[in-house]
Amino acid sequence: MRLRNVFLALGAATGLAAASLSMSIAAVPAPQPGSLAKYDITGTYVSGLSSGGFMANQLHVAYSGLFQGAGIFSAGAYDCAQNNLSTALSACMDTVLPRKTPAELEALTRSRASAGSLDAPQNLSGDPVWLFHGTADQTIDAPVNNDLATYYRDFGARVVYNNASAAGHAWVSPIGPNSCGSTSSPYVNKCGTTDPVREMLTHLLGSVNPAASSLSGKLVQFDQNAYVPGGNASAASMGREGFAYVPRACDTGPCKLMVTLHGCYQYYGLVGNALMDKAYLNEYADTNNMIVLYPQATTMSSNPRGCWDWWGYQSAQYAVKSGPQMTAVVNMVRALSGRGGPTTTTTTTTTTQPVPECVSASNYAHTVAGRAYANLGQTYALGSNQALGLWNTFTTSNIRQTSPGYWVKC
C-alpha cells in the first residue's frame, strides 16, 4: 500500500479495533489509578512504532544525554518532515517527493545542538540502536527507514537493522494477534516463532533473561495532565491517562526504564490495552527488572489519527527539547527517576511553555497544521471556513497562539 492509500486503509481498520480487543486484553494487569513514583533507574531507553518510532528518534536525539539507546519499528531519520505535512506524507512515508538526505539532517542536528535546542549529538556515539522494517511494510517506504540507519551510523551509534522479516507495518511480537504481513488494527503482528522484542532488548541492554510466562507486576494508570506543559494534555494531543508497567522487583531494587510509544490509530482511547498487552515488553520487564512507560497521544482536529507529533501538527517545536510532547514525556521520565518533578503551569522558563514562540510558515502550512487565520487582531476558530478559505495561500506569516484554537499575528 502506498502512502496515498494508507490513511484510507487505516480508517477502515478502525472498524477492526473492537474485534481485535477480545484477543488483546488478556495478560496485562488491570490498570490501577496512581501516580508516577520515584524508582532507582539505572538506564533509560526509548522505543516506538511508526509515529511513535519517529517520536522515539526525536527524544533520543534531543535528549541524548538522558536516553541511552533506542528501538524503532518503521520510521525515518530525525525531522525528515521539516514541519510540513506534505513532506511527511509524500517524502517521509511514501517517497514521491524528494526528502532531506541523512547528511543534511545530520547538519541540522549539529546546528540545533549548537543553538542549545538539542543535546550534543556526540552523545549518540556508541549508543545501541535497533531498527526494524518489514518487507511487506508499504506504509513507510524502505529507503526512508534506511535513512534512519544511515543517520544513526554516521553519528557513531551501534546499529542493528532487521529488514529481512516479511512483516507488515506493525510492532512484531511472539504473541501478536495479527498475521505477519498484516497492516491492520491493533498493529501488533506475529511472525512465526521469531522474537524481535528479545532481539531488540538484547541489543539495547546487553543480555536478557527469558520472558515471564505470567505477570506479577502492576499497571499504573496516571494523569498525564500533570506532566504536560500548561497542565492540559488534550491541548498537546495527548490523552488524559498514561500507563506504566512496574515489576514487583522495582519497588525495592534498581531497574531500567523503557519508554514505549504507540503508532497512529494505536492509542489507548481506540485500541485499549492492545499494545500494552501484546507488545511482549512486560513479560521481559518482569524478568529483567525494567519498568515500561506507555505515554499516550490522542486525537485533535489537526491529528485525527492519534499520532505522535513528528511533522508539526501541534507545535513547530515538535522535534526539539522544548516541544510540548517531548517535554511531557521527559517530565514523566524524570518523575520516575527522581530527577525532578513535572513542569507546572507556573513555570517561567520558555522551554516549558506550550507554544510561546512565533510560528513562521506559509499560510498554507499554517492551515494544514491546524493553526487558525488571524488578521489585524481578529481571530477565527480552528478549522473554520474563514481559516481554511483565507489562509489557503503560500504567503508567509508569523503567528502565535493566545488560547487553544486561536492565534494572532506576532
Coordinates of N, CA and C in Angstrom, one line a residue, residues 121-212:
P121 N 25.1 15.9 19.8 CA 24.9 14.6 19.1 C 26.1 13.7 19.3
Q122 N 27.2 14.2 19.9 CA 28.3 13.3 20.2 C 27.8 12.2 21.2
N123 N 26.8 12.5 22.0 CA 26.2 11.5 22.9 C 25.7 10.3 22.3
L124 N 25.4 10.4 21.0 CA 24.8 9.2 20.3 C 25.9 8.2 19.9
S125 N 27.1 8.6 19.9 CA 28.2 7.7 19.6 C 28.3 6.6 20.6
G126 N 28.3 5.4 20.1 CA 28.3 4.2 21.0 C 27.0 3.7 21.5
D127 N 25.9 4.6 21.3 CA 24.6 4.1 21.8 C 24.1 3.0 21.0
P128 N 23.5 2.0 21.6 CA 22.8 0.9 20.9 C 21.5 1.3 20.3
V129 N 21.4 1.1 19.0 CA 20.1 1.4 18.3 C 19.7 0.2 17.5
W130 N 18.5 -0.2 17.7 CA 17.9 -1.4 17.0 C 16.8 -0.9 16.1
L131 N 16.8 -1.3 14.8 CA 15.8 -0.8 13.8 C 15.1 -2.0 13.2
F132 N 13.9 -1.8 12.8 CA 13.1 -2.9 12.2 C 12.3 -2.3 11.0
H133 N 12.3 -3.0 9.9 CA 11.4 -2.7 8.8 C 11.0 -4.0 8.1
G134 N 9.7 -4.3 7.9 CA 9.3 -5.5 7.3 C 9.2 -5.3 5.8
T135 N 9.4 -6.4 5.1 CA 9.4 -6.4 3.6 C 8.0 -6.1 3.1
A136 N 6.9 -6.4 3.9 CA 5.6 -6.2 3.5 C 5.0 -4.8 4.0
D137 N 5.9 -4.0 4.6 CA 5.5 -2.7 5.1 C 5.6 -1.7 3.9
Q138 N 4.4 -1.3 3.5 CA 4.3 -0.3 2.5 C 3.7 1.0 3.0
T139 N 3.7 1.2 4.3 CA 3.3 2.4 4.9 C 4.5 3.4 5.0
I140 N 5.6 2.9 5.5 CA 6.9 3.6 5.5 C 7.8 2.9 4.4
D141 N 8.2 3.6 3.4 CA 9.0 3.0 2.4 C 10.4 2.7 2.9
A142 N 10.9 1.6 2.5 CA 12.2 1.1 3.0 C 13.3 2.1 2.9
P143 N 13.4 2.9 1.8 CA 14.5 3.9 1.7 C 14.4 4.9 2.9
V144 N 13.2 5.2 3.4 CA 13.1 6.1 4.5 C 13.7 5.5 5.7
N145 N 13.4 4.2 6.0 CA 13.9 3.5 7.1 C 15.4 3.4 7.0
N146 N 15.9 3.2 5.8 CA 17.3 3.1 5.5 C 18.0 4.4 5.9
D147 N 17.4 5.5 5.6 CA 18.0 6.8 6.0 C 18.2 6.9 7.5
L148 N 17.2 6.3 8.3 CA 17.4 6.4 9.7 C 18.6 5.6 10.2
A149 N 18.8 4.4 9.5 CA 20.0 3.6 9.8 C 21.3 4.4 9.5
T150 N 21.3 5.1 8.4 CA 22.5 5.8 8.0 C 22.7 7.0 8.9
Y151 N 21.7 7.7 9.3 CA 21.8 8.8 10.2 C 22.4 8.4 11.5
Y152 N 21.9 7.3 12.1 CA 22.5 6.9 13.4 C 23.9 6.4 13.2
R153 N 24.2 5.6 12.1 CA 25.6 5.1 11.9 C 26.6 6.3 11.8
D154 N 26.1 7.3 11.0 CA 27.0 8.5 10.8 C 27.4 9.2 12.1
F155 N 26.5 9.1 13.1 CA 26.8 9.7 14.4 C 27.5 8.7 15.4
G156 N 27.8 7.5 14.8 CA 28.6 6.5 15.6 C 27.8 5.6 16.5
A157 N 26.5 5.6 16.3 CA 25.7 4.6 17.1 C 25.9 3.2 16.6
R158 N 25.7 2.2 17.5 CA 25.9 0.8 17.2 C 24.6 0.3 16.7
V159 N 24.4 0.2 15.4 CA 23.1 0.0 14.8 C 23.0 -1.5 14.4
V160 N 21.9 -2.1 14.8 CA 21.4 -3.4 14.3 C 20.1 -3.2 13.6
Y161 N 20.1 -3.6 12.3 CA 18.9 -3.3 11.5 C 18.3 -4.6 10.9
N162 N 17.1 -4.9 11.4 CA 16.4 -6.1 11.0 C 15.5 -5.7 9.9
N163 N 15.8 -6.0 8.6 CA 15.0 -5.6 7.5 C 14.7 -6.8 6.6
A164 N 14.8 -8.0 7.1 CA 14.5 -9.2 6.3 C 13.2 -9.9 6.7
S165 N 12.5 -9.4 7.7 CA 11.2 -10.0 8.1 C 10.2 -9.7 7.0
A166 N 9.2 -10.6 6.9 CA 8.1 -10.4 6.0 C 6.9 -9.6 6.6
A167 N 7.2 -8.9 7.6 CA 6.2 -8.2 8.4 C 5.6 -7.0 7.6
G168 N 4.3 -6.7 8.0 CA 3.7 -5.5 7.5 C 4.1 -4.4 8.4
H169 N 3.3 -3.3 8.4 CA 3.5 -2.1 9.2 C 3.0 -2.4 10.6
A170 N 3.8 -2.7 11.5 CA 3.3 -3.1 12.9 C 4.5 -3.3 13.8
W171 N 4.2 -3.3 15.1 CA 5.1 -3.9 16.1 C 5.0 -5.4 16.0
V172 N 6.2 -6.1 16.1 CA 6.2 -7.5 15.9 C 6.5 -8.2 17.2
S173 N 5.7 -9.2 17.6 CA 5.8 -9.8 18.9 C 5.4 -11.3 18.8
P174 N 6.0 -12.1 19.6 CA 5.7 -13.6 19.6 C 4.2 -13.8 20.0
I175 N 3.5 -12.8 20.6 CA 2.1 -13.0 21.0 C 1.2 -12.0 20.2
G176 N 1.7 -11.5 19.1 CA 0.9 -10.6 18.4 C -0.4 -11.2 17.8
P177 N -1.5 -10.5 17.8 CA -2.8 -11.1 17.4 C -2.9 -11.1 15.9
N178 N -2.1 -10.4 15.1 CA -2.3 -10.3 13.7 C -1.2 -11.2 12.9
S179 N -1.5 -11.5 11.7 CA -0.6 -12.3 10.9 C 0.6 -11.4 10.5
C180 N 1.7 -12.1 10.1 CA 2.9 -11.4 9.9 C 2.9 -10.2 8.9
G181 N 2.2 -10.5 7.8 CA 2.2 -9.4 6.7 C 1.1 -8.4 6.9
S182 N 0.4 -8.5 7.9 CA -0.8 -7.6 8.1 C -0.4 -6.1 8.4
T183 N -1.2 -5.2 7.9 CA -1.2 -3.8 8.3 C -2.6 -3.5 8.7
S184 N -2.9 -3.8 10.0 CA -4.3 -3.6 10.4 C -4.3 -3.5 11.9
S185 N -5.4 -2.9 12.5 CA -5.5 -2.7 13.9 C -5.5 -4.1 14.6
P186 N -4.8 -4.2 15.8 CA -4.1 -3.1 16.5 C -2.6 -2.9 16.2
Y187 N -2.2 -3.4 15.0 CA -0.8 -3.1 14.6 C 0.2 -3.8 15.4
V188 N -0.1 -5.0 15.9 CA 0.9 -5.9 16.6 C 0.8 -7.3 15.9
N189 N 1.9 -7.7 15.2 CA 1.9 -8.9 14.4 C 2.7 -10.0 15.0
K190 N 2.4 -11.2 14.6 CA 3.2 -12.4 15.0 C 3.9 -12.9 13.7
C191 N 5.2 -13.1 13.7 CA 5.9 -13.7 12.5 C 6.5 -15.0 12.9
G192 N 5.7 -16.0 12.9 CA 6.2 -17.4 13.2 C 6.7 -17.4 14.6
T193 N 7.9 -18.0 14.8 CA 8.5 -18.2 16.1 C 9.5 -17.1 16.4
T194 N 9.7 -16.1 15.6 CA 10.7 -15.1 15.8 C 10.3 -14.2 17.0
D195 N 11.3 -13.6 17.6 CA 11.0 -12.8 18.8 C 11.9 -11.5 18.6
P196 N 11.4 -10.5 17.8 CA 12.1 -9.3 17.6 C 12.3 -8.5 18.9
V197 N 11.3 -8.7 19.8 CA 11.4 -7.9 21.1 C 12.6 -8.4 21.9
R198 N 12.9 -9.7 21.9 CA 14.1 -10.1 22.6 C 15.3 -9.7 21.9
E199 N 15.3 -9.7 20.6 CA 16.4 -9.2 19.8 C 16.7 -7.7 20.1
M200 N 15.6 -6.9 20.1 CA 15.8 -5.5 20.4 C 16.4 -5.3 21.8
L201 N 15.8 -6.0 22.8 CA 16.2 -5.8 24.2 C 17.6 -6.3 24.4
T202 N 18.0 -7.4 23.8 CA 19.3 -7.9 23.9 C 20.4 -6.9 23.4
H203 N 20.1 -6.3 22.2 CA 21.0 -5.3 21.7 C 21.1 -4.0 22.6
L204 N 19.9 -3.6 23.1 CA 19.9 -2.4 24.0 C 20.5 -2.6 25.3
L205 N 20.2 -3.8 25.9 CA 20.6 -4.0 27.3 C 21.8 -4.9 27.5
G206 N 22.2 -5.5 26.4 CA 23.4 -6.4 26.5 C 23.1 -7.9 26.6
S207 N 22.1 -8.2 27.4 CA 21.6 -9.6 27.5 C 20.3 -9.5 28.3
V208 N 19.4 -10.5 28.1 CA 18.1 -10.5 28.7 C 17.8 -12.0 29.2
N209 N 17.1 -12.0 30.3 CA 16.6 -13.3 30.8 C 15.4 -13.7 30.0
P210 N 15.0 -14.9 30.0 CA 13.8 -15.3 29.3 C 12.5 -14.6 29.8
A211 N 11.6 -14.4 28.9 CA 10.4 -13.7 29.3 C 9.6 -14.5 30.3
A212 N 8.8 -13.8 31.2 CA 8.0 -14.4 32.2 C 6.8 -15.0 31.5

